[in-house]
Structure formats: structure tokens, C-alpha cells
mmCIF file of C-alpha atoms in Angstrom:
data_model
loop_
_atom_site.group_PDB
_atom_site.id
_atom_site.type_symbol
_atom_site.label_atom_id
_atom_site.label_comp_id
_atom_site.label_asym_id
_atom_site.label_seq_id
_atom_site.Cartn_x
_atom_site.Cartn_y
_atom_site.Cartn_z
ATOM 1 C CA MET A 4 15.366 -50.206 5.732
ATOM 2 C CA ALA A 5 16.337 -47.134 3.904
ATOM 3 C CA SER A 6 18.822 -44.594 5.354
ATOM 4 C CA THR A 7 19.480 -40.926 4.534
ATOM 5 C CA ALA A 8 22.872 -40.321 3.200
ATOM 6 C CA LEU A 9 25.085 -37.279 4.166
ATOM 7 C CA ILE A 10 26.704 -36.057 1.046
ATOM 8 C CA LEU A 11 29.036 -33.036 0.789
ATOM 9 C CA ALA A 12 27.979 -30.800 -2.145
ATOM 10 C CA GLY A 13 30.361 -31.141 -5.007
ATOM 11 C CA MET A 14 30.871 -34.862 -4.804
ATOM 12 C CA ALA A 15 29.403 -36.716 -7.564
ATOM 13 C CA THR A 16 26.675 -39.147 -6.974
ATOM 14 C CA SER A 17 24.441 -41.413 -9.092
ATOM 15 C CA SER A 18 21.969 -42.253 -6.358
ATOM 16 C CA ALA A 19 18.404 -41.664 -7.159
ATOM 17 C CA PHE A 20 17.399 -41.485 -3.478
ATOM 18 C CA ALA A 21 16.875 -38.198 -1.494
ATOM 19 C CA ALA A 22 20.157 -36.660 0.052
ATOM 20 C CA ASP A 23 21.180 -34.115 2.397
ATOM 21 C CA TYR A 24 23.837 -31.480 1.015
ATOM 22 C CA LEU A 25 25.947 -29.810 3.675
ATOM 23 C CA VAL A 26 27.289 -26.734 1.823
ATOM 24 C CA GLY A 27 29.761 -24.291 3.250
ATOM 25 C CA ASN A 28 30.837 -22.144 0.289
ATOM 26 C CA GLU A 29 29.533 -20.924 -3.135
ATOM 27 C CA ALA A 30 30.900 -23.746 -5.189
ATOM 28 C CA GLU A 31 29.242 -26.325 -2.980
ATOM 29 C CA LEU A 32 25.861 -24.503 -3.139
ATOM 30 C CA ARG A 33 25.962 -24.464 -6.878
ATOM 31 C CA SER A 34 26.855 -28.126 -7.175
ATOM 32 C CA ALA A 35 24.066 -29.084 -4.900
ATOM 33 C CA LEU A 36 21.514 -26.994 -6.748
ATOM 34 C CA ALA A 37 22.879 -28.372 -10.040
ATOM 35 C CA THR A 38 22.147 -32.005 -8.942
ATOM 36 C CA GLN A 39 19.084 -31.495 -6.989
ATOM 37 C CA ALA A 40 16.390 -34.121 -6.844
ATOM 38 C CA ASN A 41 12.945 -34.485 -5.249
ATOM 39 C CA GLY A 42 13.286 -34.991 -1.389
ATOM 40 C CA ASP A 43 16.800 -33.414 -1.148
ATOM 41 C CA THR A 44 17.689 -31.087 1.783
ATOM 42 C CA ILE A 45 20.311 -28.342 1.273
ATOM 43 C CA ILE A 46 21.865 -27.108 4.493
ATOM 44 C CA LEU A 47 24.151 -23.982 4.844
ATOM 45 C CA SER A 48 26.997 -24.351 7.250
ATOM 46 C CA ASN A 49 28.426 -20.938 6.409
ATOM 47 C CA ASP A 50 27.506 -17.432 5.238
ATOM 48 C CA ILE A 51 27.724 -17.588 1.502
ATOM 49 C CA THR A 52 28.223 -14.615 -0.960
ATOM 50 C CA LEU A 53 27.602 -14.875 -4.636
ATOM 51 C CA THR A 54 30.438 -13.708 -6.991
ATOM 52 C CA ALA A 55 31.208 -13.160 -10.643
ATOM 53 C CA GLY A 56 34.146 -15.641 -10.350
ATOM 54 C CA GLY A 57 31.783 -18.222 -8.852
ATOM 55 C CA GLY A 58 29.271 -18.100 -11.729
ATOM 56 C CA GLY A 59 26.902 -15.220 -10.892
ATOM 57 C CA ASN A 60 23.267 -16.227 -10.466
ATOM 58 C CA LEU A 61 22.555 -19.481 -8.856
ATOM 59 C CA PRO A 62 21.196 -22.445 -10.849
ATOM 60 C CA GLU A 63 17.255 -22.608 -10.714
ATOM 61 C CA VAL A 64 15.353 -24.440 -7.951
ATOM 62 C CA HIS A 65 13.117 -26.894 -9.905
ATOM 63 C CA SER A 66 12.455 -29.854 -7.469
ATOM 64 C CA ASP A 67 10.593 -30.655 -4.256
ATOM 65 C CA VAL A 68 13.562 -29.724 -1.941
ATOM 66 C CA THR A 69 14.149 -27.906 1.417
ATOM 67 C CA ILE A 70 16.845 -25.210 1.733
ATOM 68 C CA SER A 71 17.822 -24.853 5.426
ATOM 69 C CA GLY A 72 20.020 -21.833 6.269
ATOM 70 C CA GLY A 73 21.158 -22.950 9.696
ATOM 71 C CA GLY A 74 20.792 -19.250 10.717
ATOM 72 C CA HIS A 75 23.339 -18.107 8.047
ATOM 73 C CA THR A 76 23.127 -15.545 5.232
ATOM 74 C CA LEU A 77 22.952 -15.938 1.486
ATOM 75 C CA SER A 78 24.177 -12.663 -0.055
ATOM 76 C CA GLY A 79 23.820 -11.594 -3.626
ATOM 77 C CA GLY A 80 26.777 -9.296 -3.182
ATOM 78 C CA GLY A 81 24.719 -6.481 -4.665
ATOM 79 C CA ASP A 82 24.871 -7.944 -8.207
ATOM 80 C CA TYR A 83 23.074 -11.203 -8.303
ATOM 81 C CA ARG A 84 19.604 -12.720 -7.399
ATOM 82 C CA GLY A 85 18.895 -15.030 -4.446
ATOM 83 C CA LEU A 86 16.755 -18.042 -4.980
ATOM 84 C CA PHE A 87 14.900 -18.473 -8.330
ATOM 85 C CA VAL A 88 12.088 -21.210 -8.063
ATOM 86 C CA THR A 89 10.745 -22.361 -11.312
ATOM 87 C CA SER A 90 8.722 -25.392 -10.265
ATOM 88 C CA GLY A 91 8.204 -27.880 -7.545
ATOM 89 C CA THR A 92 7.134 -27.577 -3.816
ATOM 90 C CA VAL A 93 10.040 -25.892 -1.919
ATOM 91 C CA ARG A 94 10.573 -25.033 1.781
ATOM 92 C CA VAL A 95 13.101 -22.309 2.750
ATOM 93 C CA GLU A 96 13.927 -22.059 6.479
ATOM 94 C CA ASN A 97 16.130 -20.269 8.964
ATOM 95 C CA LEU A 98 17.820 -18.199 6.378
ATOM 96 C CA THR A 99 18.704 -14.607 5.644
ATOM 97 C CA ILE A 100 18.763 -13.452 1.915
ATOM 98 C CA SER A 101 20.439 -10.103 1.619
ATOM 99 C CA ASN A 102 21.898 -7.695 -0.946
ATOM 100 C CA ALA A 103 20.367 -9.669 -3.929
ATOM 101 C CA LEU A 104 19.625 -7.939 -7.232
ATOM 102 C CA ALA A 105 17.341 -9.125 -10.036
ATOM 103 C CA GLN A 106 18.325 -7.183 -13.108
ATOM 104 C CA GLY A 107 16.002 -6.804 -16.091
ATOM 105 C CA GLY A 108 17.504 -6.673 -19.620
ATOM 106 C CA THR A 109 18.370 -3.458 -21.373
ATOM 107 C CA SER A 110 16.231 -2.205 -24.217
ATOM 108 C CA ILE A 111 17.265 -1.675 -27.860
ATOM 109 C CA TYR A 112 15.632 0.386 -30.528
ATOM 110 C CA GLY A 113 13.022 2.318 -28.701
ATOM 111 C CA GLY A 114 11.200 -0.401 -26.553
ATOM 112 C CA GLY A 115 11.096 -0.437 -22.662
ATOM 113 C CA GLY A 116 13.672 -2.238 -20.770
ATOM 114 C CA GLY A 117 12.763 -5.796 -19.372
ATOM 115 C CA ALA A 118 11.317 -6.393 -15.942
ATOM 116 C CA GLY A 119 13.568 -7.350 -13.018
ATOM 117 C CA LEU A 120 11.882 -10.190 -11.326
ATOM 118 C CA GLY A 121 12.430 -11.471 -7.756
ATOM 119 C CA GLY A 122 15.499 -9.870 -6.045
ATOM 120 C CA ALA A 123 15.536 -12.144 -2.974
ATOM 121 C CA LEU A 124 13.123 -14.876 -4.003
ATOM 122 C CA PHE A 125 11.411 -15.430 -7.385
ATOM 123 C CA ILE A 126 8.494 -17.906 -7.446
ATOM 124 C CA ASN A 127 7.271 -18.961 -10.872
ATOM 125 C CA ALA A 128 3.606 -19.338 -11.439
ATOM 126 C CA GLY A 129 2.685 -23.040 -10.603
ATOM 127 C CA ALA A 130 5.546 -23.420 -8.021
ATOM 128 C CA THR A 131 4.782 -23.400 -4.159
ATOM 129 C CA VAL A 132 7.337 -21.992 -1.663
ATOM 130 C CA THR A 133 6.805 -22.149 2.232
ATOM 131 C CA VAL A 134 9.208 -19.895 4.158
ATOM 132 C CA SER A 135 9.885 -20.113 7.952
ATOM 133 C CA ASP A 136 12.147 -17.809 10.014
ATOM 134 C CA VAL A 137 13.475 -16.208 6.728
ATOM 135 C CA ASP A 138 14.606 -12.541 6.657
ATOM 136 C CA LEU A 139 14.856 -10.688 3.472
ATOM 137 C CA SER A 140 17.121 -7.588 3.822
ATOM 138 C CA ASP A 141 18.375 -4.856 1.290
ATOM 139 C CA ASN A 142 17.214 -6.771 -1.926
ATOM 140 C CA LYS A 143 16.269 -5.177 -5.084
ATOM 141 C CA ALA A 144 14.604 -5.699 -8.289
ATOM 142 C CA LYS A 145 15.564 -3.439 -11.049
ATOM 143 C CA GLY A 146 14.026 -2.968 -14.545
ATOM 144 C CA GLY A 147 16.325 -2.790 -17.627
ATOM 145 C CA GLU A 148 17.393 0.350 -18.928
ATOM 146 C CA GLY A 149 15.456 2.006 -21.575
ATOM 147 C CA PRO A 150 17.437 3.505 -24.542
ATOM 148 C CA THR A 151 18.143 7.130 -24.778
ATOM 149 C CA GLY A 152 17.335 8.795 -28.123
ATOM 150 C CA LEU A 153 16.895 11.984 -29.937
ATOM 151 C CA VAL A 154 14.161 13.001 -32.445
ATOM 152 C CA THR A 155 14.927 10.223 -34.940
ATOM 153 C CA ASN A 156 15.496 7.403 -32.385
ATOM 154 C CA GLN A 157 13.315 7.928 -29.324
ATOM 155 C CA GLY A 158 13.728 5.556 -26.441
ATOM 156 C CA GLY A 159 11.131 4.059 -24.122
ATOM 157 C CA PRO A 160 11.406 4.040 -20.348
ATOM 158 C CA GLY A 161 13.148 1.462 -18.225
ATOM 159 C CA GLY A 162 11.329 -1.750 -17.308
ATOM 160 C CA GLY A 163 9.644 -2.747 -13.996
ATOM 161 C CA GLY A 164 11.019 -4.132 -10.984
ATOM 162 C CA LEU A 165 8.792 -7.035 -9.359
ATOM 163 C CA VAL A 166 9.208 -8.947 -6.248
ATOM 164 C CA GLY A 167 7.992 -12.309 -7.498
ATOM 165 C CA ASP A 168 5.159 -14.464 -8.625
ATOM 166 C CA GLY A 169 3.758 -17.837 -7.553
ATOM 167 C CA GLY A 170 2.225 -19.501 -4.582
ATOM 168 C CA VAL A 171 3.924 -18.385 -1.153
ATOM 169 C CA GLU A 172 2.867 -19.290 2.473
ATOM 170 C CA LEU A 173 4.456 -16.847 4.791
ATOM 171 C CA SER A 174 5.436 -18.102 8.407
ATOM 172 C CA ASN A 175 7.347 -15.714 10.602
ATOM 173 C CA ALA A 176 8.938 -14.005 7.565
ATOM 174 C CA ALA A 177 9.976 -10.410 7.089
ATOM 175 C CA GLY A 178 10.585 -9.028 3.720
ATOM 176 C CA ASP A 179 11.286 -6.172 1.370
ATOM 177 C CA GLY A 180 8.377 -4.647 -0.603
ATOM 178 C CA GLY A 181 8.439 -3.573 -4.346
ATOM 179 C CA GLY A 182 6.445 -2.533 -7.210
ATOM 180 C CA PRO A 183 6.328 -1.720 -11.036
ATOM 181 C CA ASN A 184 8.217 1.044 -12.485
ATOM 182 C CA GLY A 185 6.702 1.891 -16.015
ATOM 183 C CA GLY A 186 7.609 0.240 -19.271
ATOM 184 C CA PRO A 187 5.892 0.869 -22.648
ATOM 185 C CA SER A 188 5.135 -2.703 -23.588
ATOM 186 C CA GLY A 189 5.784 -6.268 -22.503
ATOM 187 C CA GLU A 190 4.675 -9.163 -20.324
ATOM 188 C CA GLY A 191 6.316 -11.239 -17.563
ATOM 189 C CA GLY A 192 5.621 -12.518 -14.046
ATOM 190 C CA GLY A 193 1.849 -12.086 -14.429
ATOM 191 C CA SER A 194 2.069 -8.490 -15.614
ATOM 192 C CA ALA A 195 1.489 -6.733 -18.829
ATOM 193 C CA SER A 196 1.551 -3.173 -20.164
ATOM 194 C CA LYS A 197 0.630 -1.232 -23.259
ATOM 195 C CA SER A 198 1.524 2.148 -24.702
ATOM 196 C CA ASP A 199 0.000 4.311 -27.380
ATOM 197 C CA SER A 200 2.175 7.232 -28.365
ATOM 198 C CA TYR A 201 1.897 10.249 -30.654
ATOM 199 C CA HIS A 202 4.881 12.332 -31.768
ATOM 200 C CA LEU A 203 5.222 15.777 -33.108
ATOM 201 C CA GLY A 204 8.613 17.149 -34.236
ATOM 202 C CA LEU A 205 10.175 20.157 -35.982
ATOM 203 C CA TYR A 206 13.653 19.999 -37.628
ATOM 204 C CA GLY A 207 15.774 22.711 -39.461
ATOM 205 C CA GLY A 208 19.248 23.611 -40.408
ATOM 206 C CA THR A 209 21.598 25.947 -42.277
ATOM 207 C CA ASN A 210 25.011 26.015 -43.818
ATOM 208 C CA TRP A 211 28.040 28.390 -43.641
ATOM 209 C CA GLY A 212 30.386 26.928 -46.329
ATOM 210 C CA ALA A 213 31.698 23.484 -44.894
ATOM 211 C CA VAL A 214 30.028 24.025 -41.444
ATOM 212 C CA ALA A 215 26.516 23.046 -40.906
ATOM 213 C CA PHE A 216 24.140 23.600 -37.998
ATOM 214 C CA ARG A 217 21.061 21.414 -37.350
ATOM 215 C CA ALA A 218 18.484 21.678 -34.618
ATOM 216 C CA GLY A 219 15.240 20.126 -33.669
ATOM 217 C CA ALA A 220 12.475 19.680 -31.004
ATOM 218 C CA ALA A 221 9.952 16.941 -30.469
ATOM 219 C CA TYR A 222 7.188 16.192 -28.026
ATOM 220 C CA SER A 223 5.578 12.774 -27.426
ATOM 221 C CA TRP A 224 2.215 12.028 -25.838
ATOM 222 C CA SER A 225 1.730 8.585 -24.333
ATOM 223 C CA SER A 226 -1.220 6.993 -22.879
ATOM 224 C CA LEU A 227 -0.262 3.733 -20.842
ATOM 225 C CA SER A 228 -2.227 0.908 -19.335
ATOM 226 C CA THR A 229 -0.886 -1.741 -16.999
ATOM 227 C CA GLN A 230 -2.234 -4.955 -15.558
ATOM 228 C CA ARG A 231 -0.513 -7.190 -13.017
ATOM 229 C CA SER A 232 -1.727 -10.140 -10.824
ATOM 230 C CA VAL A 233 -0.655 -10.776 -7.212
ATOM 231 C CA ALA A 234 -1.261 -14.363 -5.998
ATOM 232 C CA PHE A 235 -0.220 -16.429 -2.849
ATOM 233 C CA ASN A 236 -1.964 -19.039 -0.729
ATOM 234 C CA GLY A 237 -5.329 -17.588 0.265
ATOM 235 C CA PHE A 238 -4.990 -14.272 -1.666
ATOM 236 C CA THR A 239 -5.360 -13.140 -5.272
ATOM 237 C CA ASP A 240 -5.607 -9.840 -6.785
ATOM 238 C CA GLY A 241 -5.933 -8.544 -10.464
ATOM 239 C CA LEU A 242 -4.873 -4.964 -10.606
ATOM 240 C CA SER A 243 -4.919 -2.266 -13.396
ATOM 241 C CA ALA A 244 -4.053 1.406 -13.893
ATOM 242 C CA ASP A 245 -4.209 3.893 -16.690
ATOM 243 C CA TYR A 246 -1.994 6.996 -16.783
ATOM 244 C CA ASP A 247 -0.402 9.526 -19.099
ATOM 245 C CA ALA A 248 3.255 10.491 -19.818
ATOM 246 C CA GLY A 249 4.884 13.130 -22.004
ATOM 247 C CA THR A 250 8.511 13.384 -23.340
ATOM 248 C CA ALA A 251 10.060 16.591 -24.506
ATOM 249 C CA GLN A 252 13.230 16.669 -26.540
ATOM 250 C CA VAL A 253 15.423 19.520 -27.846
ATOM 251 C CA PHE A 254 18.722 18.957 -29.689
ATOM 252 C CA GLY A 255 21.290 20.873 -31.631
ATOM 253 C CA GLU A 256 24.207 19.702 -33.866
ATOM 254 C CA LEU A 257 27.306 21.351 -35.317
ATOM 255 C CA VAL A 258 28.925 19.577 -38.099
ATOM 256 C CA TYR A 259 32.093 20.079 -40.284
ATOM 257 C CA LYS A 260 31.926 18.536 -43.766
ATOM 258 C CA ALA A 261 35.494 17.499 -44.601
ATOM 259 C CA ASP A 262 36.540 16.596 -48.224
ATOM 260 C CA ALA A 263 38.437 13.293 -48.192
ATOM 261 C CA GLY A 264 38.355 12.199 -51.871
ATOM 262 C CA GLN A 265 35.705 9.369 -52.291
ATOM 263 C CA PHE A 266 34.927 9.419 -48.606
ATOM 264 C CA GLU A 267 32.572 11.984 -46.930
ATOM 265 C CA LEU A 268 33.664 12.740 -43.429
ATOM 266 C CA GLU A 269 31.711 14.765 -40.795
ATOM 267 C CA PRO A 270 33.199 15.540 -37.455
ATOM 268 C CA PHE A 271 30.306 16.550 -35.215
ATOM 269 C CA ALA A 272 29.249 17.785 -31.727
ATOM 270 C CA ASP A 273 25.685 17.190 -30.440
ATOM 271 C CA LEU A 274 23.908 18.701 -27.496
ATOM 272 C CA ALA A 275 20.457 17.202 -26.418
ATOM 273 C CA TYR A 276 17.940 17.687 -23.623
ATOM 274 C CA VAL A 277 15.352 15.091 -22.710
ATOM 275 C CA SER A 278 12.529 15.513 -20.239
ATOM 276 C CA VAL A 279 10.149 12.750 -19.199
ATOM 277 C CA HIS A 280 7.081 13.472 -17.064
ATOM 278 C CA THR A 281 4.733 10.711 -15.955
ATOM 279 C CA ASP A 282 1.527 11.490 -14.241
ATOM 280 C CA GLY A 283 0.471 10.066 -11.025
ATOM 281 C CA SER A 284 -1.848 6.935 -11.082
ATOM 282 C CA SER A 285 -3.847 4.712 -8.684
ATOM 283 C CA GLU A 286 -4.296 1.099 -9.356
ATOM 284 C CA THR A 287 -7.792 -0.592 -8.895
ATOM 285 C CA GLY A 288 -8.769 -4.004 -8.228
ATOM 286 C CA GLY A 289 -7.979 -5.010 -4.677
ATOM 287 C CA ASP A 290 -6.048 -4.607 -1.374
ATOM 288 C CA ALA A 291 -2.591 -4.882 -3.184
ATOM 289 C CA ALA A 292 -3.290 -1.706 -5.322
ATOM 290 C CA LEU A 293 -0.476 0.785 -5.655
ATOM 291 C CA THR A 294 -0.596 4.541 -5.856
ATOM 292 C CA SER A 295 2.171 6.242 -7.723
ATOM 293 C CA ALA A 296 3.145 9.934 -7.407
ATOM 294 C CA GLY A 297 3.859 11.838 -10.616
ATOM 295 C CA SER A 298 7.513 12.218 -11.462
ATOM 296 C CA THR A 299 9.843 14.106 -13.824
ATOM 297 C CA THR A 300 13.222 12.948 -15.023
ATOM 298 C CA ASP A 301 15.503 15.401 -16.850
ATOM 299 C CA ALA A 302 18.860 14.566 -18.654
ATOM 300 C CA THR A 303 21.278 16.234 -20.907
ATOM 301 C CA PHE A 304 23.585 14.505 -23.400
ATOM 302 C CA THR A 305 26.629 15.708 -25.147
ATOM 303 C CA THR A 306 28.131 13.668 -28.108
ATOM 304 C CA LEU A 307 31.437 14.213 -29.981
ATOM 305 C CA GLY A 308 32.526 12.004 -32.722
ATOM 306 C CA VAL A 309 32.917 11.580 -36.616
ATOM 307 C CA ARG A 310 30.689 9.914 -39.213
ATOM 308 C CA GLY A 311 31.565 8.977 -42.699
ATOM 309 C CA SER A 312 30.299 7.353 -45.965
ATOM 310 C CA THR A 313 31.396 6.299 -49.284
ATOM 311 C CA ASP A 314 29.715 4.762 -52.440
ATOM 312 C CA VAL A 315 30.626 1.217 -53.347
ATOM 313 C CA ALA A 316 29.357 -1.224 -55.981
ATOM 314 C CA LEU A 317 28.453 -4.814 -54.985
ATOM 315 C CA GLY A 318 27.728 -7.222 -57.725
ATOM 316 C CA GLY A 319 26.295 -4.625 -59.970
ATOM 317 C CA ILE A 320 24.225 -3.039 -57.028
ATOM 318 C CA ASN A 321 25.070 0.581 -56.018
ATOM 319 C CA ALA A 322 25.390 0.887 -52.300
ATOM 320 C CA THR A 323 26.564 3.337 -49.640
ATOM 321 C CA ALA A 324 28.658 2.266 -46.615
ATOM 322 C CA ARG A 325 28.457 4.335 -43.634
ATOM 323 C CA GLY A 326 29.677 4.490 -40.026
ATOM 324 C CA ARG A 327 29.970 6.515 -36.872
ATOM 325 C CA LEU A 328 32.197 6.697 -33.912
ATOM 326 C CA GLY A 329 31.438 8.841 -30.938
ATOM 327 C CA TRP A 330 31.636 9.497 -27.158
ATOM 328 C CA ARG A 331 28.588 10.519 -25.314
ATOM 329 C CA HIS A 332 28.450 12.137 -21.778
ATOM 330 C CA ALA A 333 25.114 12.119 -19.797
ATOM 331 C CA PHE A 334 24.387 14.433 -16.921
ATOM 332 C CA GLY A 335 21.242 15.303 -14.839
ATOM 333 C CA ASP A 336 18.850 12.840 -13.342
ATOM 334 C CA SER A 337 20.856 9.617 -14.064
ATOM 335 C CA ALA A 338 18.583 7.228 -12.321
ATOM 336 C CA PRO A 339 14.651 7.390 -12.879
ATOM 337 C CA GLN A 340 12.723 7.086 -9.679
ATOM 338 C CA SER A 341 9.085 6.239 -8.879
ATOM 339 C CA THR A 342 7.420 6.983 -5.471
ATOM 340 C CA LEU A 343 4.709 4.449 -4.597
ATOM 341 C CA ALA A 344 2.532 3.369 -1.712
ATOM 342 C CA PHE A 345 0.036 0.745 -0.757
ATOM 343 C CA ALA A 346 -3.362 1.780 0.521
ATOM 344 C CA GLY A 347 -2.879 3.040 4.087
ATOM 345 C CA GLY A 348 0.874 2.518 3.929
ATOM 346 C CA ASP A 349 3.953 4.522 3.888
ATOM 347 C CA GLN A 350 5.525 5.627 0.727
ATOM 348 C CA PHE A 351 8.578 4.065 -0.724
ATOM 349 C CA THR A 352 10.805 4.867 -3.696
ATOM 350 C CA ILE A 353 12.107 2.365 -6.407
ATOM 351 C CA ALA A 354 14.737 3.351 -8.983
ATOM 352 C CA GLY A 355 15.465 2.183 -12.513
ATOM 353 C CA VAL A 356 18.878 1.346 -13.905
ATOM 354 C CA PRO A 357 21.037 4.564 -13.892
ATOM 355 C CA ILE A 358 21.881 6.115 -17.287
ATOM 356 C CA THR A 359 25.608 5.454 -18.112
ATOM 357 C CA GLY A 360 27.624 8.653 -17.645
ATOM 358 C CA ASP A 361 30.101 7.922 -20.504
ATOM 359 C CA THR A 362 29.547 5.695 -23.421
ATOM 360 C CA ALA A 363 31.353 4.889 -26.547
ATOM 361 C CA ILE A 364 29.115 4.694 -29.617
ATOM 362 C CA ILE A 365 29.976 2.524 -32.766
ATOM 363 C CA GLU A 366 27.564 2.218 -35.767
ATOM 364 C CA ALA A 367 28.109 0.586 -39.135
ATOM 365 C CA GLY A 368 25.722 0.149 -42.014
ATOM 366 C CA LEU A 369 25.153 -0.558 -45.653
ATOM 367 C CA ASP A 370 22.402 0.929 -47.827
ATOM 368 C CA LEU A 371 21.715 -1.073 -51.088
ATOM 369 C CA LYS A 372 19.927 0.592 -53.874
ATOM 370 C CA MET A 373 17.500 -2.146 -55.007
ATOM 371 C CA ALA A 374 15.732 -0.083 -57.464
ATOM 372 C CA ALA A 375 15.172 3.576 -58.385
ATOM 373 C CA ASN A 376 12.743 4.059 -55.527
ATOM 374 C CA ALA A 377 13.769 1.321 -53.143
ATOM 375 C CA ILE A 378 16.725 1.099 -50.596
ATOM 376 C CA LEU A 379 17.606 -1.846 -48.368
ATOM 377 C CA GLY A 380 19.358 -0.913 -45.232
ATOM 378 C CA LEU A 381 21.513 -2.995 -43.006
ATOM 379 C CA SER A 382 23.066 -1.755 -39.845
ATOM 380 C CA TYR A 383 24.872 -2.491 -36.521
ATOM 381 C CA SER A 384 24.844 -0.224 -33.414
ATOM 382 C CA GLY A 385 26.931 -0.827 -30.136
ATOM 383 C CA GLN A 386 27.031 1.238 -27.014
ATOM 384 C CA PHE A 387 29.827 0.412 -24.387
ATOM 385 C CA GLY A 388 30.508 2.188 -21.103
ATOM 386 C CA GLY A 389 30.270 1.868 -17.238
ATOM 387 C CA GLY A 390 29.982 -1.929 -17.240
ATOM 388 C CA SER A 391 26.981 -1.623 -19.707
ATOM 389 C CA VAL A 392 26.957 -3.121 -23.355
ATOM 390 C CA ASP A 393 24.261 -2.646 -25.926
ATOM 391 C CA ASN A 394 24.433 -4.483 -29.247
ATOM 392 C CA SER A 395 21.747 -4.324 -31.939
ATOM 393 C CA ALA A 396 21.329 -5.148 -35.482
ATOM 394 C CA ARG A 397 18.662 -3.644 -37.954
ATOM 395 C CA VAL A 398 17.204 -4.400 -41.394
ATOM 396 C CA ASN A 399 14.819 -1.782 -42.909
ATOM 397 C CA LEU A 400 13.468 -1.392 -46.519
ATOM 398 C CA GLY A 401 12.438 2.116 -47.692
ATOM 399 C CA VAL A 402 10.222 2.704 -50.717
ATOM 400 C CA LYS A 403 9.503 5.983 -52.488
ATOM 401 C CA PHE A 404 6.016 6.581 -53.901
#
């Protein structure tokens, strides 16, 4: 006759049989999820808050398990997601999930930020989750930050925040709503988006001895199309929307050209203004369709720094080494927002990742003259500030005809 074993999470076990895990803290919960097997039951005996020191986001749920809260709360601490179910048939009961955050990745080189998926509970396509006496409170899904840019390096908007995707049976459950917040291209969680953009710019400058002034303006027209799917037991919807957006940019730069022997140094001061307007839109396709109000986000950026370059020879190839150090300050509308509503429902507002107020900028590159009309460029760019770090590398080939 088989018996059910009571095992405290954190204790090693080689048993292949289903087990009950009684967990009273973050470490025990992580251990139970790390060793989960079909038929297991994980029972909370205390409220648990996720922390950076404890490991951040919890391990994925991927087996046929039951998670019983015992009336307790699982908190993301405002920084980490709740339960992330990738496969299996899972039951969640008698549990409050609060202050959880699903954070999308930050964009580099002009693309939109990644989608933030499933703040409290993410359910992957193919997984099934049944919830009973579950309360979801103050949870968020935020899209990743889109890059900021000037005329020569235009950035896309932040990515979307989506509640989740998969088969869900709701039983006496209360939860937070959510929806997409535009992004130029990408897929994930049963959604996709596409953007076609056209750019027009004007640039000019003048010199007064060693002092140079440069200025420019640009406008971009964007046509966006989005598709997303909503699916849970007994309900499916395929939704789409088309809308337009425009981005206006104006910038000015004051530069001093310093003579430092074989090095060219340019201390500089930049001022840039960026305004992004998105038209209102209405999804079509079913009862889960959202209506979005138009929105405008304005931000101003100041940058102080120095850039330099020098000519070098590498194995008989002439090259130019270059770099830039700077400090950028942003002010204005730091967090892009969208106001949405379901048909017949009240409006709600979702926000993207705030623009970092103060950022250190580091760039380094090497331009190799491969032929009289061809240059191979290698470069690194890093931005650091406010708990946000962006690192990127780029390779480009320029050919003159």
C-alpha cells in the first residue's frame, strides 16, 4: 500500500513518488519548485516575498502539480514575477499573488522593447492551470524600454505588457487586467506586431574657428499593425488593430575642436527634444477587443561629454579608433502611458518602463579602411544608470559608389 510522504522543502530526495512539500520561506519554495515532479503538492505555511538575495524570479512550473497557498500571500516584492507555468496541468488554490512584476527586455539599436508577460501568473500555450480561491492584487506586466535616439539613431517605443497565455479555468478568482502597449516589431505570447516607417530629416552646421554648431530636425511616419490571441477554456479570440504614429525630433550640438597632437578631441554639449504621438485605435475580432485612446509623450535630453579619434595602422590596414564618454539627463514625460478599455468597460492605464533620468554613456569603435571605397566598422555602446544597463555591439560595412 502506497503512502504519501511529508517532505520539508530543501531536503534532498531521490524518491520517484509524488510528495507534499511544506514551505515556509523563499528558499524552501525555490527548492520545492526545483525538484518538482508529477503529482507533487506544494503547500505554503507562511507569507513569502521574493528577493534579489534569494534568487529573483522563481523556477518555472513544468509538471502536473498543485500549489496550495493555505490562505497565505506570495509577493513579488515589486520586482519579480509570480508563477511562471511552461507546461503541465497545474492547480493553484487558496493563494494571494501580489506586487509581482513581469519585466520585458530593454531594446538596443532602434527596435522596440520586449514584451513583459504574466505579472502574477504566466501560462504558456499548451499548459493548463486551474485556479480556485486565488486573489491577484497589484501585479504588473511592463514592456521593455525602447531606446532613445537622435536623428542618426532613432529608437522604437517600449514593448507590450501582457497578462498571460494558455488554458485557464477560473473558479472564484479575482485578478488584475492588462493589455498591450505598442512595439514596432516582435512576437511572443500569441501576439505579433509590425511597423512600416518613413523618415525625413534636415541637418546643418557652421564653424567659428575651433567652435562648431550643428543642428537638425527629423520626422518619422509609422503605420503599425498588431495581432494577438486570447485563449482559455471555452473562449478564444483572435484580435487585430491598425493605427498610425508619428515621431518628431529636434536637436542642437555645440562642439569645441581641441588640438591634441595625433588625437582629435571634441568636448560637446547636446540638447534634444523628442515627441511621440500615437493615434487612437480599436481592435476587431471579438469580445476581448481593446480600444486605445491616442497619446503623446514628450521628453527632452541633455548630454555633456567628450569624443575623440586617432588614426592607427593595423597590419598594413589604415584604421581610425574612436570613442565617446558622456552623461545624459532626461526630463519630461519619463514613463510612456496608454489608456485602454474593453468594450463596455471602464478605462485603465498601463505604463511602460520609465526613461532613466541620468545615464552614463560609453562608446568605442574601430573603422578599418578595407579599400579606397569600403570601410568596415566595429563598435561597442554601453549605457549605465538608475539600475538600468544596456550593452550592444555593432558591425557595419560602408561602400561608396
